[in-house]
């Protein structure tokens, strides 16, 4: 049994938390490969080491040398070394990193040093080898993960019973350090899990897994004990953020489950994310509800639209011309709507797009609704259950909210409901009540 464990920024925030990690690892010998983030916030209002390092990169660009931000990075690592009683020469390591950051003069390089140092410290503390991601995680020239990484990681870990790998970064073919997008140590963990054919990818964070609804809207919502990769994709794209969205792909392809665990409550079960083939939906038809505000809906109506060849194509051409992506495209026989994140239409672009659509397809009617919120009701259980949509819309109707748009994914895995921004919270609560309190 091999478990790959990734520990996030809060779990790595200080020496006390890193000691918690050691006891988590001691409890289970299958926890063999550890992927670490840079130290995150110790308390609200604190600054993440990664943010200090981006600031350091700006200092180097402007003045040619590291400044106050790097001094704070040093303090963080020095106190970790002190708390853990490490014997490595932290000062020498930190000075060497400062020189490297000044020489490389690259934001990605500077940011990567958080994970590099965290990995070095953790490996020393656990008494296991440290693997520099620079040597084993390969990026393509355009910043994507190169598939040769899996072979490199597998080779490097062959015969090594336990090791620490730095998350978040790697190097391109020329040896330049590259990073994933923010929160990318989740991706590194998934990559290592796949490379070593792990039985499970444990992602240790500061929450006990996914919740069925946003806790800022519904107080103490139910936890989700299991969900499928597909459900996770729908929920995280609609704002349920526990895991980096790209972390799913490496492990999903290799059929490896992800378990989200809480470093601060290690006995909590957390959430397991399973490939659809292994996932058994529970009695509850809805697994989770997520949502986001601020979408714009462009609604078009034209008689005999269904017979007009290329109608949608011509509208999409307008969006393409302006590099605008759309989220959903619900349609009726003579109607079609395009749901677009409003931020993409700022600065007068909405008017331009509407004019161009009018010129391209001459609709009989065109309405624009701004300030629309989308709510995704997600669950495999919905597809075999009669009457779920009826319950959903009856619950929304009872709160007196007008539904602006409905879209059901063809897999019947989700129903998306559009309401006015101002009704977002009310609707979320009503839907949660209906499916989780009854
Ligand atoms: N340290 C990086 C960040 O703050 C990556 C990570 O923690 O996953 O974004």
Short mmCIF file of C-alpha atoms and ligand atoms in Angstrom, two decimals:
data_model
loop_
_atom_site.label_atom_id
_atom_site.label_comp_id
_atom_site.label_asym_id
_atom_site.label_seq_id
_atom_site.Cartn_x
_atom_site.Cartn_y
_atom_site.Cartn_z
CA UNK A 1 0.00 0.00 0.00
CA UNK A 2 1.37 3.41 -0.96
CA UNK A 3 -0.16 6.68 0.14
CA UNK A 4 1.07 10.00 -1.23
CA UNK A 5 0.34 12.81 1.23
CA UNK A 6 0.29 16.46 0.29
CA UNK A 7 0.30 18.99 3.11
CA UNK A 8 -0.99 22.49 2.38
CA UNK A 9 0.24 25.89 3.55
CA UNK A 10 -1.68 26.01 6.84
CA UNK A 11 -0.44 22.52 7.76
CA UNK A 12 3.11 23.78 7.11
CA UNK A 13 2.64 27.21 8.69
CA UNK A 14 4.96 26.73 11.67
CA UNK A 15 6.98 24.20 13.65
CA UNK A 16 4.04 23.17 15.83
CA UNK A 17 1.99 22.26 12.79
CA UNK A 18 4.89 20.46 11.16
CA UNK A 19 5.16 18.36 14.32
CA UNK A 20 1.49 17.44 13.84
CA UNK A 21 2.40 16.25 10.37
CA UNK A 22 5.06 13.97 11.78
CA UNK A 23 2.58 12.34 14.12
CA UNK A 24 0.11 11.89 11.23
CA UNK A 25 2.83 10.15 9.23
CA UNK A 26 3.90 8.02 12.18
CA UNK A 27 0.41 6.64 12.51
CA UNK A 28 0.44 4.97 9.10
CA UNK A 29 3.55 3.47 7.48
CA UNK A 30 1.82 3.50 4.08
CA UNK A 31 2.21 7.30 4.09
CA UNK A 32 5.47 7.16 2.21
CA UNK A 33 5.80 10.14 -0.10
CA UNK A 34 5.16 13.60 1.23
CA UNK A 35 4.58 16.65 -0.95
CA UNK A 36 4.73 20.00 0.80
CA UNK A 37 3.50 23.55 0.24
CA UNK A 38 5.34 26.63 1.47
CA UNK A 39 4.33 27.84 4.94
CA UNK A 40 0.97 29.60 4.70
CA UNK A 41 -0.88 31.83 7.16
CA UNK A 42 -0.49 31.17 10.89
CA UNK A 43 -3.44 33.39 11.77
CA UNK A 44 -5.88 35.54 9.82
CA UNK A 45 -4.08 38.65 8.66
CA UNK A 46 -0.74 36.82 8.40
CA UNK A 47 1.08 36.68 5.03
CA UNK A 48 1.86 33.47 3.15
CA UNK A 49 5.53 32.83 2.43
CA UNK A 50 4.67 32.53 -1.28
CA UNK A 51 3.22 36.06 -1.25
CA UNK A 52 6.36 37.35 0.49
CA UNK A 53 8.43 35.70 -2.22
CA UNK A 54 6.44 37.31 -5.03
CA UNK A 55 7.09 40.61 -3.27
CA UNK A 56 10.77 39.68 -3.06
CA UNK A 57 10.80 39.10 -6.83
CA UNK A 58 9.38 42.62 -7.32
CA UNK A 59 12.07 44.04 -5.01
CA UNK A 60 14.77 42.32 -7.06
CA UNK A 61 13.29 43.63 -10.33
CA UNK A 62 13.17 47.18 -9.03
CA UNK A 63 16.31 47.40 -6.93
CA UNK A 64 18.46 44.45 -7.90
CA UNK A 65 18.45 42.90 -4.44
CA UNK A 66 16.13 41.26 -1.93
CA UNK A 67 14.52 43.49 0.71
CA UNK A 68 12.15 43.53 3.70
CA UNK A 69 9.87 40.84 2.32
CA UNK A 70 12.76 38.41 2.16
CA UNK A 71 13.76 39.31 5.70
CA UNK A 72 10.28 38.13 6.75
CA UNK A 73 10.75 34.89 4.81
CA UNK A 74 14.00 34.35 6.73
CA UNK A 75 12.27 34.96 10.07
CA UNK A 76 9.60 32.39 9.22
CA UNK A 77 12.09 29.69 8.35
CA UNK A 78 14.46 30.52 11.18
CA UNK A 79 11.71 30.16 13.73
CA UNK A 80 10.61 26.84 12.15
CA UNK A 81 14.20 25.56 12.36
CA UNK A 82 14.33 26.66 15.98
CA UNK A 83 10.95 25.16 16.92
CA UNK A 84 11.83 21.83 15.34
CA UNK A 85 15.39 21.81 16.70
CA UNK A 86 16.86 21.28 13.22
CA UNK A 87 20.61 21.04 12.88
CA UNK A 88 20.81 22.21 9.26
CA UNK A 89 22.43 25.57 8.71
CA UNK A 90 19.26 27.60 8.07
CA UNK A 91 21.13 30.91 7.74
CA UNK A 92 23.48 29.57 5.08
CA UNK A 93 20.55 28.03 3.15
CA UNK A 94 18.57 31.28 3.29
CA UNK A 95 21.53 33.36 2.12
CA UNK A 96 22.15 30.98 -0.74
CA UNK A 97 18.48 31.26 -1.77
CA UNK A 98 18.69 35.07 -1.66
CA UNK A 99 21.69 35.01 -4.01
CA UNK A 100 19.89 32.60 -6.36
CA UNK A 101 16.75 34.77 -6.39
CA UNK A 102 18.83 37.86 -7.25
CA UNK A 103 20.72 36.03 -9.97
CA UNK A 104 17.66 34.40 -11.59
CA UNK A 105 15.53 37.56 -11.35
CA UNK A 106 12.35 35.60 -12.09
CA UNK A 107 9.05 35.63 -10.16
CA UNK A 108 8.52 31.91 -10.70
CA UNK A 109 11.97 31.11 -9.39
CA UNK A 110 11.52 33.31 -6.31
CA UNK A 111 8.07 31.83 -5.56
CA UNK A 112 9.39 28.28 -5.83
CA UNK A 113 11.86 28.82 -2.99
CA UNK A 114 9.04 28.59 -0.44
CA UNK A 115 8.36 24.96 -1.31
CA UNK A 116 12.08 24.26 -1.80
CA UNK A 117 12.97 25.44 1.70
CA UNK A 118 9.86 23.89 3.27
CA UNK A 119 10.79 20.57 1.64
CA UNK A 120 14.40 20.75 2.82
CA UNK A 121 13.31 21.52 6.39
CA UNK A 122 10.62 18.84 6.45
CA UNK A 123 12.97 16.17 5.07
CA UNK A 124 15.54 17.03 7.71
CA UNK A 125 12.91 16.91 10.45
CA UNK A 126 11.58 13.53 9.32
CA UNK A 127 15.06 12.16 8.61
CA UNK A 128 14.18 11.14 5.03
CA UNK A 129 15.63 12.18 1.63
CA UNK A 130 14.52 15.43 -0.07
CA UNK A 131 13.75 15.39 -3.77
CA UNK A 132 14.10 18.71 -5.58
CA UNK A 133 11.15 19.05 -7.98
CA UNK A 134 13.50 20.86 -10.38
CA UNK A 135 14.99 17.48 -11.32
CA UNK A 136 11.82 15.44 -11.64
CA UNK A 137 8.85 17.67 -12.54
CA UNK A 138 9.19 18.77 -16.15
CA UNK A 139 7.24 21.64 -17.76
CA UNK A 140 6.81 22.18 -21.50
CA UNK A 141 7.97 25.49 -23.01
CA UNK A 142 4.41 26.86 -22.70
CA UNK A 143 4.20 26.06 -19.01
CA UNK A 144 2.17 22.83 -19.06
CA UNK A 145 3.15 19.65 -17.29
CA UNK A 146 5.27 17.44 -19.55
CA UNK A 147 4.10 13.81 -19.43
CA UNK A 148 7.72 12.62 -19.12
CA UNK A 149 7.45 13.77 -15.47
CA UNK A 150 5.75 10.53 -14.44
CA UNK A 151 8.71 8.45 -15.56
CA UNK A 152 11.20 10.82 -13.94
CA UNK A 153 9.39 10.79 -10.59
CA UNK A 154 8.97 7.00 -10.67
CA UNK A 155 12.65 6.51 -11.43
CA UNK A 156 13.78 8.95 -8.73
CA UNK A 157 11.65 7.29 -6.04
CA UNK A 158 12.47 3.72 -7.01
CA UNK A 159 13.78 1.85 -3.97
CA UNK A 160 13.31 4.85 -1.67
CA UNK A 161 10.89 3.91 1.12
CA UNK A 162 10.07 7.48 2.20
CA UNK A 163 10.84 10.91 0.81
CA UNK A 164 9.78 14.55 0.80
CA UNK A 165 9.10 16.23 -2.56
CA UNK A 166 8.71 20.00 -2.91
CA UNK A 167 5.32 20.97 -4.40
CA UNK A 168 4.30 23.79 -6.76
CA UNK A 169 7.29 23.90 -9.11
CA UNK A 170 9.45 22.04 -11.58
CA UNK A 171 11.71 23.07 -14.47
CA UNK A 172 11.38 23.35 -18.23
CA UNK A 173 13.66 21.64 -20.73
CA UNK A 174 16.19 24.47 -20.39
CA UNK A 175 16.37 24.09 -16.63
CA UNK A 176 14.39 27.26 -15.84
CA UNK A 177 12.19 26.95 -12.78
CA UNK A 178 8.47 27.02 -13.60
CA UNK A 179 5.48 26.94 -11.26
CA UNK A 180 1.89 25.78 -11.51
CA UNK A 181 -0.79 28.40 -10.84
CA UNK A 182 -1.49 29.35 -7.22
CA UNK A 183 -2.33 26.43 -4.97
CA UNK A 184 -0.43 24.20 -7.40
CA UNK A 185 1.14 21.88 -4.81
CA UNK A 186 -2.16 19.99 -5.09
CA UNK A 187 -1.18 19.26 -8.69
CA UNK A 188 2.34 18.18 -7.67
CA UNK A 189 0.84 15.76 -5.15
CA UNK A 190 -1.47 14.28 -7.79
CA UNK A 191 1.45 13.90 -10.19
CA UNK A 192 3.57 12.06 -7.60
CA UNK A 193 0.60 9.83 -6.67
CA UNK A 194 0.13 8.84 -10.27
CA UNK A 195 3.84 8.32 -10.90
CA UNK A 196 4.24 5.85 -8.03
CA UNK A 197 0.84 4.18 -8.66
CA UNK A 198 -0.34 5.19 -5.20
CA UNK A 199 -3.38 3.47 -3.73
CA UNK A 200 -4.65 6.80 -2.50
CA UNK A 201 -3.69 10.46 -2.75
CA UNK A 202 -4.23 12.06 0.65
CA UNK A 203 -4.61 15.81 0.48
CA UNK A 204 -4.14 17.25 3.97
CA UNK A 205 -5.60 20.69 4.47
CA UNK A 206 -7.30 22.79 7.15
CA UNK A 207 -10.90 21.66 6.57
CA UNK A 208 -12.48 18.24 6.99
CA UNK A 209 -13.34 17.81 3.33
CA UNK A 210 -16.10 19.19 1.14
CA UNK A 211 -19.29 20.58 2.54
CA UNK A 212 -22.64 20.20 0.84
CA UNK A 213 -23.03 23.99 0.64
CA UNK A 214 -21.09 27.19 1.28
CA UNK A 215 -20.86 27.60 5.10
CA UNK A 216 -20.95 31.40 4.70
CA UNK A 217 -24.50 30.99 3.41
CA UNK A 218 -25.81 27.93 5.26
CA UNK A 219 -24.52 27.60 8.83
CA UNK A 220 -22.82 24.22 9.49
CA UNK A 221 -23.82 22.43 6.32
CA UNK A 222 -23.51 18.64 6.10
CA UNK A 223 -20.15 17.22 5.08
CA UNK A 224 -19.80 15.18 1.90
CA UNK A 225 -18.22 11.83 2.75
CA UNK A 226 -17.85 10.63 -0.84
CA UNK A 227 -18.22 12.12 -4.28
CA UNK A 228 -17.19 11.21 -7.80
CA UNK A 229 -14.60 13.02 -9.90
CA UNK A 230 -17.39 14.26 -12.14
CA UNK A 231 -19.33 15.70 -9.23
CA UNK A 232 -16.18 17.33 -7.90
CA UNK A 233 -15.56 18.93 -11.27
CA UNK A 234 -19.06 20.42 -11.34
CA UNK A 235 -18.86 21.63 -7.75
CA UNK A 236 -15.38 23.08 -7.85
CA UNK A 237 -15.96 24.86 -11.10
CA UNK A 238 -18.92 26.53 -9.42
CA UNK A 239 -16.92 27.82 -6.50
CA UNK A 240 -16.45 24.97 -4.02
CA UNK A 241 -12.72 25.46 -3.56
CA UNK A 242 -10.85 22.91 -1.53
CA UNK A 243 -8.62 21.46 -4.22
CA UNK A 244 -6.83 23.01 -7.22
CA UNK A 245 -9.04 22.20 -10.22
CA UNK A 246 -6.15 20.73 -12.23
CA UNK A 247 -5.23 18.30 -9.46
CA UNK A 248 -8.02 15.98 -10.50
CA UNK A 249 -6.71 14.98 -13.90
CA UNK A 250 -3.48 13.05 -13.17
CA UNK A 251 -5.12 10.84 -10.54
CA UNK A 252 -8.45 10.41 -12.29
CA UNK A 253 -6.78 8.98 -15.36
CA UNK A 254 -4.96 6.46 -13.15
CA UNK A 255 -8.10 5.53 -11.14
CA UNK A 256 -6.55 6.73 -7.87
CA UNK A 257 -8.94 8.07 -5.21
CA UNK A 258 -8.24 11.38 -3.48
CA UNK A 259 -8.95 11.71 0.22
CA UNK A 260 -9.24 15.19 1.66
CA UNK A 261 -8.13 15.18 5.31
CA UNK A 262 -7.82 17.80 8.03
CA UNK A 263 -4.37 18.11 9.64
CA UNK A 264 -5.98 19.72 12.68
CA UNK A 265 -8.64 17.02 13.10
CA UNK A 266 -6.92 13.93 11.72
CA UNK A 267 -9.60 11.57 13.02
CA UNK A 268 -12.31 13.21 10.93
CA UNK A 269 -13.20 11.02 8.01
CA UNK A 270 -12.89 13.79 5.42
CA UNK A 271 -14.10 13.41 1.85
CA UNK A 272 -13.09 10.69 -0.58
CA UNK A 273 -13.23 11.42 -4.31
CA UNK A 274 -13.66 8.35 -6.44
CA UNK A 275 -13.68 7.48 -10.13
CA UNK A 276 -17.28 7.05 -11.32
CA UNK A 277 -16.76 3.30 -11.74
CA UNK A 278 -16.11 2.87 -8.01
CA UNK A 279 -18.58 5.43 -6.78
CA UNK A 280 -21.85 4.22 -5.26
CA UNK A 281 -24.34 7.06 -4.90
CA UNK A 282 -26.07 7.28 -1.56
CA UNK A 283 -29.76 7.52 -0.83
CA UNK A 284 -29.66 11.32 -1.09
CA UNK A 285 -30.15 12.42 -4.69
CA UNK A 286 -28.15 15.65 -4.31
CA UNK A 287 -24.49 15.48 -3.30
CA UNK A 288 -23.74 19.17 -3.09
CA UNK A 289 -24.79 22.68 -4.06
CA UNK A 290 -22.41 25.36 -5.25
CA UNK A 291 -22.77 28.65 -7.00
CA UNK A 292 -21.40 31.97 -8.10
CA UNK A 293 -22.67 35.47 -8.67
CA UNK A 294 -22.17 37.92 -11.52
CA UNK A 295 -23.09 36.37 -14.81
CA UNK A 296 -24.73 38.01 -17.81
CA UNK A 297 -27.32 36.19 -19.90
CA UNK A 298 -27.79 37.20 -23.53
CA UNK A 299 -31.15 35.85 -24.60
CA UNK A 300 -32.05 35.57 -28.31
CA UNK A 301 -35.36 34.68 -29.90
CA UNK A 302 -36.08 34.20 -33.58
CA UNK A 303 -38.93 32.37 -35.28
CA UNK A 304 -37.78 29.20 -37.00
CA UNK A 305 -34.38 29.50 -35.38
CA UNK A 306 -34.19 25.72 -35.32
CA UNK A 307 -34.27 25.61 -39.13
CA UNK A 308 -31.70 28.37 -39.61
CA UNK A 309 -28.43 26.66 -40.39
CA UNK A 310 -25.45 28.23 -38.63
CA UNK A 311 -27.38 30.46 -36.20
CA UNK A 312 -25.41 29.43 -33.11
CA UNK A 313 -22.23 29.32 -35.14
CA UNK A 314 -22.56 32.98 -36.12
CA UNK A 315 -23.22 34.05 -32.52
CA UNK A 316 -20.25 32.02 -31.31
CA UNK A 317 -18.11 33.64 -33.96
CA UNK A 318 -18.79 37.02 -32.33
CA UNK A 319 -17.72 35.64 -28.94
CA UNK A 320 -14.63 34.08 -30.46
CA UNK A 321 -13.66 37.37 -32.12
CA UNK A 322 -13.63 39.02 -28.70
CA UNK A 323 -12.01 36.05 -26.95
CA UNK A 324 -15.02 35.56 -24.69
CA UNK A 325 -15.80 32.17 -23.20
CA UNK A 326 -19.35 31.21 -22.23
CA UNK A 327 -20.41 28.95 -19.37
CA UNK A 328 -23.74 27.62 -20.57
CA UNK A 329 -25.96 27.77 -23.62
CA UNK A 330 -29.51 26.75 -22.74
CA UNK A 331 -31.75 26.67 -25.80
CA UNK A 332 -35.38 26.19 -26.82
CA UNK A 333 -36.85 25.61 -30.24
CA UNK A 334 -36.78 29.30 -31.19
CA UNK A 335 -34.63 30.63 -28.35
CA UNK A 336 -31.04 30.49 -27.28
CA UNK A 337 -29.21 32.04 -24.31
CA UNK A 338 -25.54 32.56 -23.70
CA UNK A 339 -24.41 32.73 -20.10
CA UNK A 340 -21.18 34.67 -19.73
CA UNK A 341 -19.22 35.68 -16.67
CA UNK A 342 -19.87 39.44 -16.43
CA UNK A 343 -16.22 40.37 -15.86
CA UNK A 344 -15.51 39.44 -19.47
CA UNK A 345 -17.97 42.03 -20.80
CA UNK A 346 -16.75 45.10 -18.96
CA UNK A 347 -15.54 48.36 -20.51
CA UNK A 348 -18.35 48.67 -23.06
CA UNK A 349 -17.74 45.23 -24.54
CA UNK A 350 -21.28 44.08 -23.75
CA UNK A 351 -22.76 46.73 -26.08
CA UNK A 352 -20.30 45.90 -28.84
CA UNK A 353 -21.02 42.19 -28.57
CA UNK A 354 -24.78 42.76 -28.64
CA UNK A 355 -24.51 44.98 -31.71
CA UNK A 356 -22.40 42.42 -33.51
CA UNK A 357 -24.78 39.59 -32.62
CA UNK A 358 -27.69 41.68 -33.92
CA UNK A 359 -25.84 42.25 -37.18
CA UNK A 360 -24.87 38.58 -37.47
CA UNK A 361 -28.21 36.85 -36.84
CA UNK A 362 -30.94 39.54 -36.82
CA UNK A 363 -32.90 38.11 -33.86
CA UNK A 364 -36.60 39.02 -33.40
CA UNK A 365 -35.86 39.72 -29.76
CA UNK A 366 -32.73 40.13 -27.74
CA UNK A 367 -32.69 40.62 -23.97
CA UNK A 368 -29.74 41.05 -21.70
CA UNK A 369 -29.96 40.17 -18.00
CA UNK A 370 -27.03 41.25 -15.93
CA UNK A 371 -26.38 40.42 -12.28
CA UNK A 372 -27.40 36.81 -12.59
CA UNK A 373 -26.18 34.22 -10.09
CA UNK A 374 -25.85 30.57 -11.03
CA UNK A 375 -26.52 27.74 -8.63
CA UNK A 376 -25.43 24.22 -9.49
CA UNK A 377 -27.28 21.37 -7.85
CA UNK A 378 -25.06 18.34 -8.33
CA UNK A 379 -25.49 14.62 -7.71
CA UNK A 380 -25.38 11.33 -9.58
CA UNK A 381 -28.47 10.35 -7.60
CA UNK A 382 -30.55 12.87 -9.55
CA UNK A 383 -30.39 10.90 -12.79
CA UNK A 384 -32.33 7.89 -11.61
CA UNK A 385 -34.75 9.69 -9.36
CA UNK A 386 -38.10 10.95 -10.56
CA UNK A 387 -39.29 14.32 -9.30
CA UNK A 388 -36.00 15.94 -8.30
CA UNK A 389 -36.49 18.91 -10.61
CA UNK A 390 -40.05 19.33 -9.33
CA UNK A 391 -38.79 19.44 -5.73
CA UNK A 392 -36.05 21.88 -6.67
CA UNK A 393 -38.30 24.35 -8.44
CA UNK A 394 -41.09 24.04 -5.89
CA UNK A 395 -38.58 24.90 -3.14
CA UNK A 396 -37.38 27.95 -5.07
CA UNK A 397 -40.94 29.02 -5.86
CA UNK A 398 -41.89 28.86 -2.18
CA UNK A 399 -39.27 31.52 -1.40
CA UNK A 400 -40.83 33.76 -4.05
CA UNK A 401 -37.70 33.83 -6.22
CA UNK A 402 -38.04 34.09 -9.96
CA UNK A 403 -35.89 31.62 -11.92
CA UNK A 404 -34.18 33.39 -14.81
CA UNK A 405 -32.56 30.42 -16.46
CA UNK A 406 -32.43 26.63 -16.22
CA UNK A 407 -29.84 24.32 -17.71
CA UNK A 408 -29.59 20.61 -17.13
CA UNK A 409 -26.33 18.93 -18.11
CA UNK A 410 -26.96 16.03 -20.50
CA UNK A 411 -25.48 13.59 -17.98
CA UNK A 412 -28.32 14.56 -15.58
CA UNK A 413 -25.56 15.05 -13.04
CA UNK A 414 -26.44 18.67 -12.46
CA UNK A 415 -29.16 21.23 -12.80
CA UNK A 416 -28.04 24.84 -13.09
CA UNK A 417 -30.45 27.53 -12.00
CA UNK A 418 -29.97 31.23 -12.73
CA UNK A 419 -31.50 33.79 -10.35
CA UNK A 420 -30.92 37.50 -9.72
CA UNK A 421 -27.74 38.13 -7.72
CA UNK A 422 -29.80 39.56 -4.87
CA UNK A 423 -31.70 36.28 -4.52
CA UNK A 424 -28.59 34.09 -4.54
CA UNK A 425 -28.26 33.39 -0.81
CA UNK A 426 -31.99 32.92 -0.30
CA UNK A 427 -32.18 30.42 -3.12
CA UNK A 428 -29.12 28.48 -1.91
CA UNK A 429 -30.67 28.17 1.53
CA UNK A 430 -34.02 27.05 0.13
CA UNK A 431 -32.41 24.38 -2.04
CA UNK A 432 -30.24 23.16 0.82
CA UNK A 433 -33.25 22.92 3.13
CA UNK A 434 -35.18 20.93 0.56
CA UNK A 435 -32.53 18.30 -0.12
CA UNK A 436 -30.61 18.08 3.13
CA UNK A 437 -33.15 18.82 5.85
CA UNK A 438 -36.00 16.63 4.60
N1 LIG B 1 2.60 28.00 -2.12
C1 LIG B 1 1.85 28.08 -3.33
C2 LIG B 1 0.71 29.06 -3.15
O1 LIG B 1 0.57 29.68 -2.12
C3 LIG B 1 1.40 26.77 -3.82
C4 LIG B 1 0.61 25.94 -2.86
O2 LIG B 1 0.58 26.23 -1.67
O3 LIG B 1 -0.02 24.97 -3.30
O4 LIG B 1 -0.04 29.24 -4.07
#
